[in-house]
Structures are given as structure tokens and as C-alpha cells.
Coordinates of C-alpha atoms in Angstrom, one line a residue:
Chain A
M1 CA 79.5 55.6 -56.4
T2 CA 77.9 52.7 -58.2
G3 CA 78.9 50.8 -61.4
A4 CA 82.4 50.3 -62.9
R5 CA 85.1 52.7 -61.8
F6 CA 87.5 54.2 -64.2
G7 CA 90.8 56.0 -63.9
A8 CA 91.4 59.4 -65.4
L9 CA 94.8 61.0 -66.0
E10 CA 95.3 64.5 -67.2
A11 CA 98.9 64.6 -68.2
G12 CA 100.0 68.2 -68.3
G13 CA 103.3 69.9 -68.7
T14 CA 103.3 71.3 -65.2
K15 CA 101.1 68.8 -63.3
F16 CA 99.5 65.4 -63.7
V17 CA 96.0 65.1 -62.3
C18 CA 95.0 61.6 -61.4
A19 CA 91.4 60.7 -60.5
V20 CA 89.0 57.8 -60.3
G21 CA 85.3 58.1 -61.1
A22 CA 82.1 56.6 -62.4
G23 CA 79.6 58.3 -64.7
R24 CA 80.7 62.0 -64.6
E25 CA 81.6 61.9 -60.9
L26 CA 85.1 62.0 -59.6
A27 CA 85.6 60.2 -56.3
A28 CA 89.3 60.7 -55.5
E29 CA 91.9 63.0 -57.0
M30 CA 95.6 63.6 -56.7
R31 CA 97.9 66.2 -58.3
I32 CA 101.5 65.4 -59.0
A33 CA 104.1 67.9 -60.2
T34 CA 105.4 66.9 -63.6
T35 CA 109.1 66.1 -63.0
T36 CA 110.8 63.3 -64.8
P37 CA 108.8 60.8 -66.8
G38 CA 109.9 57.9 -64.5
E39 CA 109.0 59.6 -61.3
T40 CA 105.8 61.2 -62.5
L41 CA 104.5 58.0 -64.1
A42 CA 105.4 55.9 -61.0
A43 CA 103.4 58.2 -58.8
A44 CA 100.4 58.1 -61.2
I45 CA 100.6 54.3 -61.3
A46 CA 100.7 54.0 -57.5
F47 CA 97.6 56.2 -57.3
F48 CA 95.7 54.0 -59.7
Q49 CA 96.9 50.8 -58.0
A50 CA 95.6 52.1 -54.7
H51 CA 92.2 52.5 -56.2
A52 CA 92.0 49.1 -58.0
P53 CA 89.9 47.6 -59.4
L54 CA 89.5 50.0 -62.4
A55 CA 87.7 48.9 -65.6
A56 CA 90.0 51.1 -67.7
V57 CA 92.1 54.2 -67.6
G58 CA 92.0 57.3 -69.9
V59 CA 94.8 59.7 -70.5
A60 CA 94.4 63.2 -71.8
S61 CA 97.9 64.3 -72.6
F62 CA 100.0 67.3 -73.6
G63 CA 101.7 66.7 -76.9
P64 CA 102.3 66.2 -79.8
I65 CA 101.5 62.6 -79.2
D66 CA 101.2 59.4 -81.3
L67 CA 97.6 58.3 -81.7
D68 CA 98.2 55.8 -84.5
P69 CA 97.3 52.3 -83.2
R70 CA 99.6 50.7 -85.8
S71 CA 102.6 52.8 -84.9
P72 CA 105.4 51.3 -82.8
T73 CA 105.3 54.5 -80.8
H74 CA 101.6 54.6 -80.2
G75 CA 100.9 55.9 -76.8
F76 CA 104.1 58.1 -76.7
I77 CA 104.5 61.8 -76.3
T78 CA 106.6 62.5 -79.4
T79 CA 108.3 65.8 -80.2
T80 CA 107.5 68.0 -77.2
P81 CA 110.1 70.7 -76.4
K82 CA 109.6 69.9 -72.6
P83 CA 113.0 68.7 -71.4
G84 CA 113.1 64.9 -70.8
W85 CA 109.7 64.2 -72.2
A86 CA 110.3 63.8 -75.9
S87 CA 109.7 60.2 -77.1
T88 CA 108.2 59.1 -73.8
D89 CA 106.0 56.1 -73.6
I90 CA 102.9 57.0 -71.5
V91 CA 100.4 54.3 -72.3
G92 CA 102.8 51.3 -72.2
P93 CA 103.9 51.7 -68.5
L94 CA 100.3 52.3 -67.4
R95 CA 98.9 49.3 -69.3
R96 CA 101.7 47.0 -68.1
A97 CA 101.4 48.1 -64.4
L98 CA 97.7 48.2 -64.2
G99 CA 96.6 45.4 -66.6
V100 CA 93.6 47.4 -67.9
P101 CA 92.9 49.0 -71.3
V102 CA 94.2 52.6 -71.6
G103 CA 92.4 55.3 -73.6
W104 CA 94.6 57.9 -75.1
D105 CA 94.1 61.3 -76.7
T106 CA 95.3 64.9 -76.6
D107 CA 94.2 67.0 -73.7
V108 CA 92.2 69.2 -76.0
N109 CA 90.5 66.4 -77.9
A110 CA 89.6 64.9 -74.5
A111 CA 88.3 68.3 -73.4
A112 CA 86.2 68.5 -76.5
V113 CA 84.7 65.0 -75.7
A114 CA 84.0 66.0 -72.1
E115 CA 82.4 69.4 -73.1
Q116 CA 80.2 67.6 -75.6
R117 CA 79.2 64.8 -73.2
W118 CA 78.7 66.8 -70.0
G119 CA 79.4 70.5 -70.7
A120 CA 78.8 73.4 -73.0
A121 CA 78.2 71.3 -76.1
R122 CA 75.8 68.8 -74.6
D123 CA 73.1 69.6 -77.2
A124 CA 75.4 69.9 -80.2
A125 CA 76.2 67.3 -82.8
G126 CA 79.9 68.2 -82.9
V127 CA 82.3 70.6 -81.2
V128 CA 85.5 72.4 -81.5
Y129 CA 87.3 73.2 -78.2
V130 CA 89.9 75.9 -78.1
T131 CA 91.9 76.9 -75.1
V132 CA 94.1 80.0 -75.0
G133 CA 96.7 80.1 -72.2
T134 CA 100.4 79.5 -72.3
G135 CA 99.7 78.2 -75.8
I136 CA 96.6 77.8 -78.1
G137 CA 95.3 74.3 -78.3
G138 CA 92.3 73.0 -80.2
G139 CA 90.5 69.7 -80.2
A140 CA 87.4 68.6 -82.2
V141 CA 84.7 66.0 -82.3
V142 CA 83.5 65.3 -85.8
N143 CA 81.1 62.6 -86.9
G144 CA 80.9 61.4 -83.3
R145 CA 84.6 60.9 -82.6
P146 CA 87.7 63.0 -81.9
V147 CA 89.6 64.1 -84.9
H148 CA 92.9 62.2 -85.2
G149 CA 94.0 61.9 -88.8
L150 CA 97.7 61.7 -89.6
V151 CA 98.7 63.1 -86.2
H152 CA 96.0 65.2 -84.4
P153 CA 94.9 68.9 -84.7
E154 CA 97.6 71.5 -83.9
M155 CA 95.3 74.5 -84.6
G156 CA 97.4 76.8 -82.5
H157 CA 100.1 76.9 -85.1
A158 CA 97.9 78.0 -88.0
R159 CA 98.9 81.2 -89.8
I160 CA 96.6 84.2 -89.6
P161 CA 96.8 87.7 -91.1
H162 CA 99.3 89.8 -89.2
D163 CA 99.4 93.5 -90.1
R164 CA 103.0 94.4 -89.1
A165 CA 102.2 98.1 -89.6
A166 CA 99.6 98.0 -86.9
D167 CA 101.3 95.3 -84.7
P168 CA 105.1 95.2 -85.3
F169 CA 105.5 92.4 -82.7
A170 CA 107.3 89.5 -84.5
G171 CA 105.5 86.7 -82.7
A172 CA 106.4 84.5 -79.8
C173 CA 106.3 81.0 -81.2
P174 CA 109.8 79.3 -81.3
H175 CA 108.7 77.2 -84.3
H176 CA 106.7 79.6 -86.4
G177 CA 107.1 83.2 -85.1
D178 CA 103.8 84.8 -85.8
C179 CA 101.4 81.8 -86.0
W180 CA 98.1 82.0 -84.1
E181 CA 99.7 81.0 -80.8
G182 CA 102.7 83.2 -81.5
L183 CA 100.5 86.2 -81.8
A184 CA 97.7 85.5 -79.3
A185 CA 98.7 83.2 -76.5
A186 CA 99.6 84.6 -73.1
P187 CA 103.4 84.7 -73.7
A188 CA 102.7 86.8 -76.8
L189 CA 100.6 89.3 -74.9
A190 CA 103.3 89.5 -72.2
A191 CA 106.1 90.0 -74.7
R192 CA 104.2 92.5 -76.9
W193 CA 103.1 94.7 -74.1
G194 CA 106.0 94.2 -71.7
R195 CA 103.9 93.2 -68.7
P196 CA 101.8 90.2 -67.6
P197 CA 98.5 90.2 -69.5
E198 CA 96.5 90.0 -66.3
T199 CA 97.9 93.4 -65.3
L200 CA 96.6 95.1 -68.5
P201 CA 93.5 97.1 -67.8
D202 CA 90.2 96.2 -69.5
D203 CA 90.4 99.3 -71.7
H204 CA 93.9 98.6 -72.9
P205 CA 94.2 98.3 -76.8
A206 CA 95.7 94.9 -76.2
W207 CA 92.2 93.4 -75.9
A208 CA 90.8 94.7 -79.1
L209 CA 93.8 93.3 -80.9
E210 CA 93.5 90.0 -79.0
A211 CA 89.9 89.6 -79.9
R212 CA 90.7 90.2 -83.5
Y213 CA 93.5 87.6 -83.5
L214 CA 91.4 85.0 -81.7
A215 CA 88.6 85.6 -84.2
L216 CA 90.9 85.3 -87.2
G217 CA 92.0 81.9 -86.0
L218 CA 88.5 80.8 -85.1
V219 CA 87.0 81.8 -88.4
N220 CA 89.5 79.6 -90.2
V221 CA 88.6 76.7 -88.0
I222 CA 84.9 77.4 -88.4
L223 CA 85.2 77.6 -92.2
T224 CA 87.2 74.3 -92.3
L225 CA 85.1 72.2 -89.9
S226 CA 81.8 74.0 -89.7
P227 CA 81.4 73.0 -86.0
P228 CA 77.9 73.1 -84.5
R229 CA 79.4 74.6 -81.4
V230 CA 82.7 76.3 -80.4
V231 CA 83.8 76.2 -76.8
L232 CA 86.5 78.8 -76.1
G233 CA 88.3 78.8 -72.8
G234 CA 91.7 79.0 -71.1
G235 CA 93.3 81.6 -68.8
V236 CA 93.3 84.4 -71.3
L237 CA 89.5 84.2 -71.8
A238 CA 89.1 85.0 -68.1
R239 CA 89.3 88.6 -69.2
A240 CA 85.9 90.2 -68.8
G241 CA 84.3 91.0 -72.1
L242 CA 86.8 89.2 -74.3
L243 CA 84.6 86.3 -75.3
E244 CA 81.9 88.8 -76.4
R245 CA 84.4 90.8 -78.4
V246 CA 85.6 87.6 -80.1
R247 CA 82.0 86.7 -81.0
G248 CA 81.5 90.1 -82.6
E249 CA 84.7 89.9 -84.6
V250 CA 83.9 86.3 -85.8
T251 CA 80.5 87.5 -87.0
A252 CA 82.1 90.5 -88.9
L253 CA 84.7 88.3 -90.5
I254 CA 82.3 85.7 -91.8
G255 CA 80.2 88.5 -93.1
G256 CA 77.0 86.5 -93.4
Y257 CA 78.5 84.1 -95.9
V258 CA 77.6 81.0 -93.9
R259 CA 75.9 80.4 -90.6
S260 CA 78.3 80.8 -87.7
P261 CA 78.2 78.6 -84.6
E262 CA 77.6 79.7 -81.1
I263 CA 80.9 80.5 -79.3
V264 CA 80.5 79.7 -75.7
A265 CA 82.6 79.4 -72.5
P266 CA 83.5 76.0 -71.2
L267 CA 81.1 74.6 -68.6
L268 CA 83.6 72.2 -67.1
G269 CA 86.3 74.8 -66.6
D270 CA 89.6 73.3 -65.4
R271 CA 87.9 69.9 -65.0
S272 CA 87.6 69.4 -68.8
G273 CA 90.9 67.6 -69.1
V274 CA 90.4 65.1 -66.3
L275 CA 86.8 64.6 -67.2
G276 CA 87.8 64.1 -70.8
A277 CA 90.3 61.4 -69.6
L278 CA 87.4 59.8 -67.7
A279 CA 85.3 59.9 -70.8
L280 CA 88.1 58.2 -72.9
A281 CA 88.3 55.4 -70.3
Q282 CA 84.5 54.9 -70.5
D283 CA 84.5 54.9 -74.3
L284 CA 87.0 52.0 -74.2
A285 CA 84.6 50.0 -72.1
R286 CA 81.8 50.7 -74.6
R287 CA 83.6 49.2 -77.6
Chain I
M1 CA 76.8 46.5 -116.2
T2 CA 75.6 44.2 -113.4
G3 CA 74.0 44.8 -110.1
A4 CA 71.9 47.8 -109.0
R5 CA 72.2 50.9 -111.1
F6 CA 72.4 54.4 -109.6
G7 CA 72.0 57.9 -110.8
A8 CA 74.7 60.6 -110.4
L9 CA 74.1 64.3 -110.7
E10 CA 77.0 66.8 -110.5
A11 CA 75.1 70.1 -110.2
G12 CA 77.5 72.8 -111.2
G13 CA 77.1 76.5 -111.7
T14 CA 77.7 76.3 -115.4
K15 CA 76.7 72.7 -116.2
F16 CA 74.8 69.8 -114.8
V17 CA 76.4 66.4 -115.5
C18 CA 73.9 63.5 -115.3
A19 CA 75.0 59.9 -115.4
V20 CA 74.0 56.4 -114.4
G21 CA 76.4 53.7 -113.2
A22 CA 77.1 50.7 -111.1
G23 CA 80.3 50.2 -109.0
R24 CA 82.6 52.9 -110.3
E25 CA 81.6 52.6 -113.9
L26 CA 79.5 55.2 -115.6
A27 CA 77.3 53.8 -118.4
A28 CA 75.5 56.9 -119.8
E29 CA 76.1 60.5 -119.4
M30 CA 74.5 63.8 -120.4
R31 CA 75.6 67.4 -119.9
I32 CA 73.1 70.2 -119.5
A33 CA 73.9 73.9 -119.4
T34 CA 72.8 75.4 -116.1
T35 CA 70.0 77.8 -117.0
T36 CA 67.0 78.3 -114.8
P37 CA 66.3 75.8 -111.9
G38 CA 63.0 74.7 -113.5
E39 CA 64.5 74.0 -116.9
T40 CA 67.7 72.5 -115.7
L41 CA 66.1 70.2 -113.1
A42 CA 63.4 69.1 -115.6
A43 CA 66.1 68.0 -118.1
A44 CA 68.0 66.1 -115.4
I45 CA 64.8 64.4 -114.2
A46 CA 64.0 63.3 -117.8
F47 CA 67.4 61.8 -118.2
F48 CA 67.1 59.8 -115.0
Q49 CA 63.5 58.7 -115.9
A50 CA 64.8 57.4 -119.3
H51 CA 67.3 55.2 -117.4
A52 CA 64.9 53.8 -114.8
P53 CA 65.0 51.7 -112.7
L54 CA 67.6 53.3 -110.5
A55 CA 68.2 52.2 -106.9
A56 CA 69.0 55.8 -105.7
V57 CA 70.4 59.1 -107.0
G58 CA 73.3 61.1 -105.6
V59 CA 73.7 64.8 -106.1
A60 CA 77.1 66.6 -105.7
S61 CA 76.1 70.3 -105.7
F62 CA 77.5 73.8 -105.9
G63 CA 76.6 75.7 -102.8
P64 CA 76.3 76.7 -100.1
I65 CA 73.7 74.0 -99.5
D66 CA 71.5 72.8 -96.6
L67 CA 72.7 69.4 -95.4
D68 CA 70.7 69.3 -92.1
P69 CA 68.2 66.5 -92.4
R70 CA 66.0 68.2 -89.7
S71 CA 65.8 71.5 -91.6
P72 CA 62.7 72.5 -93.7
T73 CA 65.1 73.5 -96.4
H74 CA 67.2 70.3 -96.4
G75 CA 68.2 69.6 -100.0
F76 CA 68.2 73.3 -101.0
I77 CA 70.9 75.4 -102.5
T78 CA 70.8 78.3 -100.0
T79 CA 72.7 81.5 -100.4
T80 CA 74.5 81.2 -103.8
P81 CA 75.1 84.5 -105.6
K82 CA 74.2 82.7 -108.9
P83 CA 71.1 84.6 -110.2
G84 CA 67.9 82.6 -109.8
W85 CA 69.4 79.7 -107.8
A86 CA 69.3 81.0 -104.2
S87 CA 66.8 79.1 -102.0
T88 CA 66.3 76.4 -104.7
D89 CA 65.1 73.0 -103.7
I90 CA 67.2 70.4 -105.6
V91 CA 66.5 67.1 -103.7
G92 CA 62.7 67.5 -103.4
P93 CA 61.9 67.6 -107.1
L94 CA 64.2 64.7 -107.8
R95 CA 62.8 62.6 -105.1
R96 CA 59.2 63.3 -106.0
A97 CA 59.7 62.7 -109.7
L98 CA 61.9 59.6 -109.4
G99 CA 60.5 58.0 -106.3
V100 CA 64.0 56.9 -105.1
P101 CA 66.2 58.0 -102.2
V102 CA 68.4 61.0 -103.1
G103 CA 71.9 61.4 -101.6
W104 CA 73.1 65.0 -101.2
D105 CA 76.4 66.8 -100.4
T106 CA 78.6 69.5 -101.7
D107 CA 80.5 69.0 -104.9
V108 CA 83.8 69.0 -103.0
N109 CA 82.7 66.7 -100.2
A110 CA 81.5 64.3 -102.9
A111 CA 84.9 64.6 -104.7
A112 CA 86.6 63.8 -101.4
V113 CA 84.5 60.7 -101.0
A114 CA 85.2 59.6 -104.6
E115 CA 89.0 60.2 -104.4
Q116 CA 89.1 58.2 -101.2
R117 CA 87.0 55.4 -102.6
W118 CA 88.4 55.1 -106.1
G119 CA 91.2 57.7 -106.5
A120 CA 94.2 59.3 -105.1
A121 CA 93.3 58.7 -101.4
R122 CA 92.4 55.0 -101.8
D123 CA 94.9 53.9 -99.2
A124 CA 94.3 56.8 -96.8
A125 CA 92.2 56.8 -93.6
G126 CA 90.8 60.2 -94.4
V127 CA 91.2 63.0 -97.0
V128 CA 90.9 66.6 -97.7
Y129 CA 90.1 67.5 -101.3
V130 CA 90.8 71.1 -102.4
T131 CA 90.1 72.4 -105.9
V132 CA 91.5 75.8 -107.1
G133 CA 89.7 77.2 -110.2
T134 CA 87.2 80.0 -110.4
G135 CA 87.0 79.7 -106.6
I136 CA 88.7 77.6 -103.9
G137 CA 86.6 74.8 -102.6
G138 CA 87.4 72.2 -100.0
G139 CA 85.8 69.0 -98.8
A140 CA 86.9 66.4 -96.2
V141 CA 86.2 62.9 -95.1
V142 CA 86.9 62.5 -91.3
N143 CA 86.1 59.5 -89.2
G144 CA 84.7 57.7 -92.3
R145 CA 82.2 60.3 -93.4
P146 CA 82.1 63.7 -95.1
V147 CA 82.3 66.7 -92.8
H148 CA 79.0 68.5 -92.4
G149 CA 78.7 70.2 -89.1
L150 CA 76.6 73.3 -88.8
V151 CA 76.7 73.9 -92.6
H152 CA 79.6 72.4 -94.4
P153 CA 83.3 73.4 -95.0
E154 CA 83.8 76.6 -96.9
M155 CA 87.6 76.5 -96.7
G156 CA 88.1 78.9 -99.6
H157 CA 87.0 81.8 -97.4
A158 CA 89.6 81.3 -94.7
R159 CA 91.9 84.3 -94.0
I160 CA 95.6 83.8 -94.7
P161 CA 98.5 86.2 -94.2
H162 CA 98.6 88.8 -97.0
D163 CA 101.7 91.0 -97.1
R164 CA 100.4 94.1 -98.8
A165 CA 103.9 95.5 -99.2
A166 CA 104.8 92.5 -101.4
D167 CA 101.4 92.1 -103.0
P168 CA 99.2 95.2 -102.9
F169 CA 96.4 93.4 -104.7
A170 CA 93.3 93.9 -102.5
G171 CA 91.7 90.5 -103.2
A172 CA 88.9 89.4 -105.5
C173 CA 86.3 87.9 -103.2
P174 CA 83.1 89.9 -103.2
H175 CA 82.4 88.8 -99.6
H176 CA 85.8 88.9 -97.9
G177 CA 88.3 90.7 -100.2
D178 CA 91.6 89.0 -99.5
C179 CA 90.5 85.6 -98.2
W180 CA 92.2 82.5 -99.5
E181 CA 90.0 82.4 -102.6
G182 CA 90.2 86.1 -103.0
L183 CA 94.0 85.9 -103.2
A184 CA 94.6 82.7 -105.0
A185 CA 91.7 81.5 -107.2
A186 CA 91.9 82.1 -111.0
P187 CA 90.0 85.4 -110.9
A188 CA 92.5 86.8 -108.4
L189 CA 95.4 85.8 -110.6
A190 CA 93.7 87.4 -113.6
A191 CA 92.9 90.6 -111.8
R192 CA 96.3 90.9 -110.1
W193 CA 98.4 90.3 -113.2
G194 CA 96.0 91.8 -115.7
R195 CA 95.9 88.8 -118.0
P196 CA 94.4 85.3 -118.0
P197 CA 96.5 83.1 -115.7
E198 CA 97.0 80.5 -118.4
T199 CA 98.9 83.1 -120.4
L200 CA 101.4 83.7 -117.6
P201 CA 104.8 82.0 -118.4
D202 CA 106.1 79.3 -116.1
D203 CA 108.8 81.6 -114.8
H204 CA 106.5 84.5 -114.0
P205 CA 106.6 85.6 -110.3
A206 CA 102.9 85.0 -110.2
W207 CA 103.6 81.3 -109.6
A208 CA 105.9 81.6 -106.6
L209 CA 103.3 83.9 -104.9
E210 CA 100.5 81.5 -105.9
A211 CA 102.4 78.5 -104.4
R212 CA 102.9 80.5 -101.2
Y213 CA 99.2 81.4 -100.9
L214 CA 98.0 77.9 -101.7
A215 CA 100.4 76.6 -99.0
L216 CA 99.3 79.1 -96.4
G217 CA 95.7 78.0 -96.8
L218 CA 96.6 74.3 -96.9
V219 CA 98.8 74.5 -93.8
N220 CA 95.9 75.8 -91.8
V221 CA 93.6 73.0 -93.1
I222 CA 96.4 70.5 -92.2
L223 CA 96.9 71.9 -88.7
T224 CA 93.1 71.8 -88.1
L225 CA 92.2 68.4 -89.5
S226 CA 95.5 66.5 -89.7
P227 CA 94.3 64.8 -92.9
P228 CA 96.2 61.6 -93.8
R229 CA 96.1 62.7 -97.4
V230 CA 95.5 66.0 -99.3
V231 CA 94.2 65.9 -102.9
L232 CA 94.9 69.2 -104.6
G233 CA 93.4 69.9 -108.0
G234 CA 91.4 72.3 -110.2
G235 CA 92.3 74.3 -113.3
V236 CA 95.0 76.4 -111.6
L237 CA 96.9 73.3 -110.6
A238 CA 97.3 72.4 -114.3
R239 CA 100.3 74.7 -114.3
A240 CA 103.5 72.6 -114.6
G241 CA 105.5 72.5 -111.4
L242 CA 102.9 74.3 -109.2
L243 CA 102.0 71.2 -107.1
E244 CA 105.6 70.6 -106.4
R245 CA 106.1 74.2 -105.3
V246 CA 103.1 74.0 -103.0
R247 CA 104.5 70.9 -101.4
G248 CA 107.8 72.7 -100.7
E249 CA 106.1 75.7 -99.2
V250 CA 103.9 73.5 -97.0
T251 CA 107.0 71.7 -95.7
A252 CA 108.7 75.0 -94.9
L253 CA 105.7 76.5 -93.2
I254 CA 105.1 73.4 -90.9
G255 CA 108.8 73.5 -90.1
G256 CA 109.0 69.9 -88.8
Y257 CA 106.5 70.7 -86.0
V258 CA 104.2 67.9 -87.0
R259 CA 104.2 65.3 -89.7
S260 CA 102.7 66.7 -92.9
P261 CA 100.5 64.6 -95.2
E262 CA 101.3 63.7 -98.8
I263 CA 99.8 66.3 -101.1
V264 CA 98.8 64.7 -104.4
A265 CA 97.0 65.4 -107.6
P266 CA 93.5 64.0 -108.1
L267 CA 93.3 60.7 -109.9
L268 CA 89.7 61.1 -111.0
G269 CA 90.3 64.5 -112.6
D270 CA 87.1 66.1 -113.8
R271 CA 85.2 62.9 -113.0
S272 CA 85.5 63.4 -109.2
G273 CA 82.2 65.3 -109.0
V274 CA 80.0 62.9 -110.9
L275 CA 81.8 59.8 -109.4
G276 CA 81.3 61.4 -106.0
A277 CA 77.6 61.7 -106.7
L278 CA 77.6 58.1 -107.7
A279 CA 79.3 57.2 -104.4
L280 CA 76.7 59.2 -102.4
A281 CA 73.9 57.2 -104.1
Q282 CA 75.5 54.0 -103.3
D283 CA 76.1 55.0 -99.7
L284 CA 72.3 55.5 -99.3
A285 CA 71.7 51.9 -100.5
R286 CA 74.2 50.6 -97.9
R287 CA 72.4 52.2 -94.9

């Protein structure tokens, strides 16, 4: 490995993935179970200290998080329902302990950056990244940078048409009931059909409904952002044929009104978060 | 008027507004009925020629339009249903006749630029502009520039929840039926209630439903783009109290999950299009 080395931290609700790398290559990696903030951050800091010197560290975090550089809680996880993690400073302890600049964004914005730099949107001028698993998360790169705004995208909580005659399931989101995530993330599938979604056969009607719901949410994102590329991944998309069905539904819903972007699988798979964190660190050094 | 003078053209489906200006001041203005492309563009060109020299001209156009600088049809109105105007080159004739650079964007992106530069989003780091009239159009400035992407935003055609038990109206959009515009633009109000919306009294149930539909569409835009400010205007919003009701519905729908932006009326009113065109021209000169 040549050139400056960077630290990358994918801060997830169940595990923290710590790595060091240069370019797009990761040279060392450690996974830590997400326990308490103090314990988990201390283990991450120890990992990065053991790999000093690092030019910068990037963090791709679960959220919601505070991205406003003028805010007194910039660098914090803010209102997460995860016990013990609401109002937790992530960037501050890392910066103080390591003495390097710390890049900071949502896991899904970081994944969007990584898929555009090294993955399935390499040749695209912008990208939306959507992951469908225990929740639905979306990140986006527009005009060359991740979308922040007042907070950051929370696409999973958008409202989509829900025909209660065809699907009486009330929705699984504790905040919004039948929002996109409440209708189409893995817990919604499990609750609607009474079994883990991975045990539903390919020809189960669950998958036609799932394709329709995923397309309804994607169409709204497409009509709002007009992304040149959509990268659609996450555990639920591991189902054979589902991505193709989503594509067909999106085309039908747009109805030829505007051009629709290619919708593709991630190329970086479960590396998009940690590679996104690496990209955030490298972007700091470029400024 | 001191300094360089710029031309501004708001190209609308019913009228073209031509103006010249410097800074944010308009010095001369002419309105032309939108007839055939040849006749309408010739009148616009004659206006700008009479006010030469101009440093650049900006066009804020109805659409959909082609914004891709690498496309052979860049500068064209593309798939509009307006008779005679599909596949019409707008930028080419202006540039050839006037010999100056021509800025080019959607009417709503241009309005977003103008409201951020001179209007209701002056102090905001980004803005979404939504207008509700004969259709619903949305533009956005993200990371300092209007959102283009593969095409440009067409927010009015997003899908929102539609409870057919409470509102059996099938929707008025010829492309999508009960999309946002199909449920909540002025023609939908007129068709649902059987009378022009401006004749509906303030206490008619139409307005509670309208506030709900407008909020459902706005919440999705907010959760996708996290705009620091939303500017909401257009003829339908002239109804007393409607903006306040939309604000209340948006707050209820987000449910405290993330911070919600201020939703405000336009400050530039029906000048936002032509001032947006002026801003596009000035941005060309800055590059």
C-alpha cells in the first residue's frame, strides 16, 4: 500500500466495521459489536491508534445524524431509537483521540459516494443509493456532493399509495405505520406474511406486492431527483428476480412521461459502507 | 441601470414574458401569447434584438426539456403535450439570432434559483420551489446548483396515498391518473367538485383534502431532499389559510422523526419565472 493511509469507520446499529486503506484498497479490518457508545467508540479508537499515522478518518453512520457544521451537535447521532445511542457524539471523541480530520455522513450517503466512485455508478453523473433490509435507507449524490440539506435524506419514511383492500396490513413503522419502510422493509414482510421473508417461495404473491411497493417509492425519488443512476441493494434484494420486477414496475409507473434511469444492483455489496467511509476520509484530504 | 444587461425569457405554455435587466431589476418587458414556435420565438428574438447589446440571455421554460449539454437536442422542449411544441429547439434559434450565450432551465428550477437569490429563500442553503396551479411543478437548488440529473425533477407526477373510500375521484392526470398533480392541481379540484376551485367557499371540505394531498406530496420531497426551505406558491395557494393548513399537515405527517423545513410563500410572486431567467443569464456570465 502506497500513499497516505486513511481510516474508515462504518458505524452500524449492530456492528462497527473499522478499516484502514489507501485508494480503494482496504489493508486491515476489524468488526466490533455495537454495545454502549463508550465501549464501542473506545474499541474503534484503539484500532485506529494501532494503525497510525492516518491522514484522516471517515465515518459512515446509522442515524439520523447531525451534519450541520455550524451546529453544536455536529457529528452526533441524534434521535435514533437504538437504546443508549440517542444524542451521542461520534466525531468529537474520534477527532480528539486521533488528532486527524474526521469525515462524517450517513451510511447511505457514504454508500452512494462509494458506488459512484468505485462501483455501479462509476460512469454516472449522479446517483441515488437505496438499501432495503431491516429498514429502507436512501442516499444521493447531486451536483457532485452528497445531499445534506436541513438534515439528510430519510427516503424510507416517504408515503406511498397503499391499497388497504388489496393489502390490509397496517404497516410496521413505529413512527409512520404504512410509510415506504413500514410497507416494504424486511420486518414488514415478516409481519404481513407471518414468516421470515427468506422462507417465502419465489412464486409467493409477496414478491409481486414487494416489487410494486419498491417501485412506488423509487418512482417518487426518481421524479424528485432525476438521478442518472439508481443503485438498489440490501438483504431483501437478494431475492432472485426481484430487481427485474422492480424495474418493470418503475417503467410502467412512469409511463413514458420522462426518461427513467437504469436501476442496478450495487457492485460493492456489503463493502459500500466501509468504502464510503474511506471515500469520505479521502475527500477531506482533497479540500 | 448600470453594468452589463441581460435578457430574460420566461417561456410558458400560454405566454412568453421577455425582459431585459441588470442585477435584479427589470428595465423593459413584453408579453407574447404562445402561438406557434416560429411566430413566438421570432417575436421574442425581435424584442431582444431591439435591446442589444445583451451579455447573455436566460430561458426559464415549460417542459419537459433537454438539459443535457452533450445531447443533440440540448435546448429543446421535448415531450410536451402542447400542440406544435414537442421537439422544439428553443436555445438554438435564440443563440444563432442574438450571438450571445443562452442559459436554459425549467421554469420551476429557475424560480427556485430566483427565490434563493432574491426572494423567500435568501437566507437558506438550498430550496425546493413548488407551484400548484394548472399543474404541480417542482424545482430545487441542491449543493449550490439546480437539480438536473438524467432529465430534471417532475415532482408533480409522484404517487401519493389516495384513499378512494374517502375520495373516489379517479384523478385528472392524462398520464398517471391519480398522481400528485392528478389529485391536487386546479383541474383536479374543478373536476372533483364540479365547479371552478376559486368559487369553493373557504369552509368547503375541498380545502382540508387539498391541504392533505399537498402535504403528502411535500413530505415525500422533504424526506428525499431535506431542503432547508420550501417555497410553495401558485394560483391554488392564493386560497386564504391553505398554506397554514399544509404546514400543519406536514408537521403531523413527519411526526417529529426529522426536522421539517419552513414552508413559506414565494416573495417574487409571478415574477419568479422571469427573474429566474435573468439569474440564469447572469450565472452564465459568472462562469
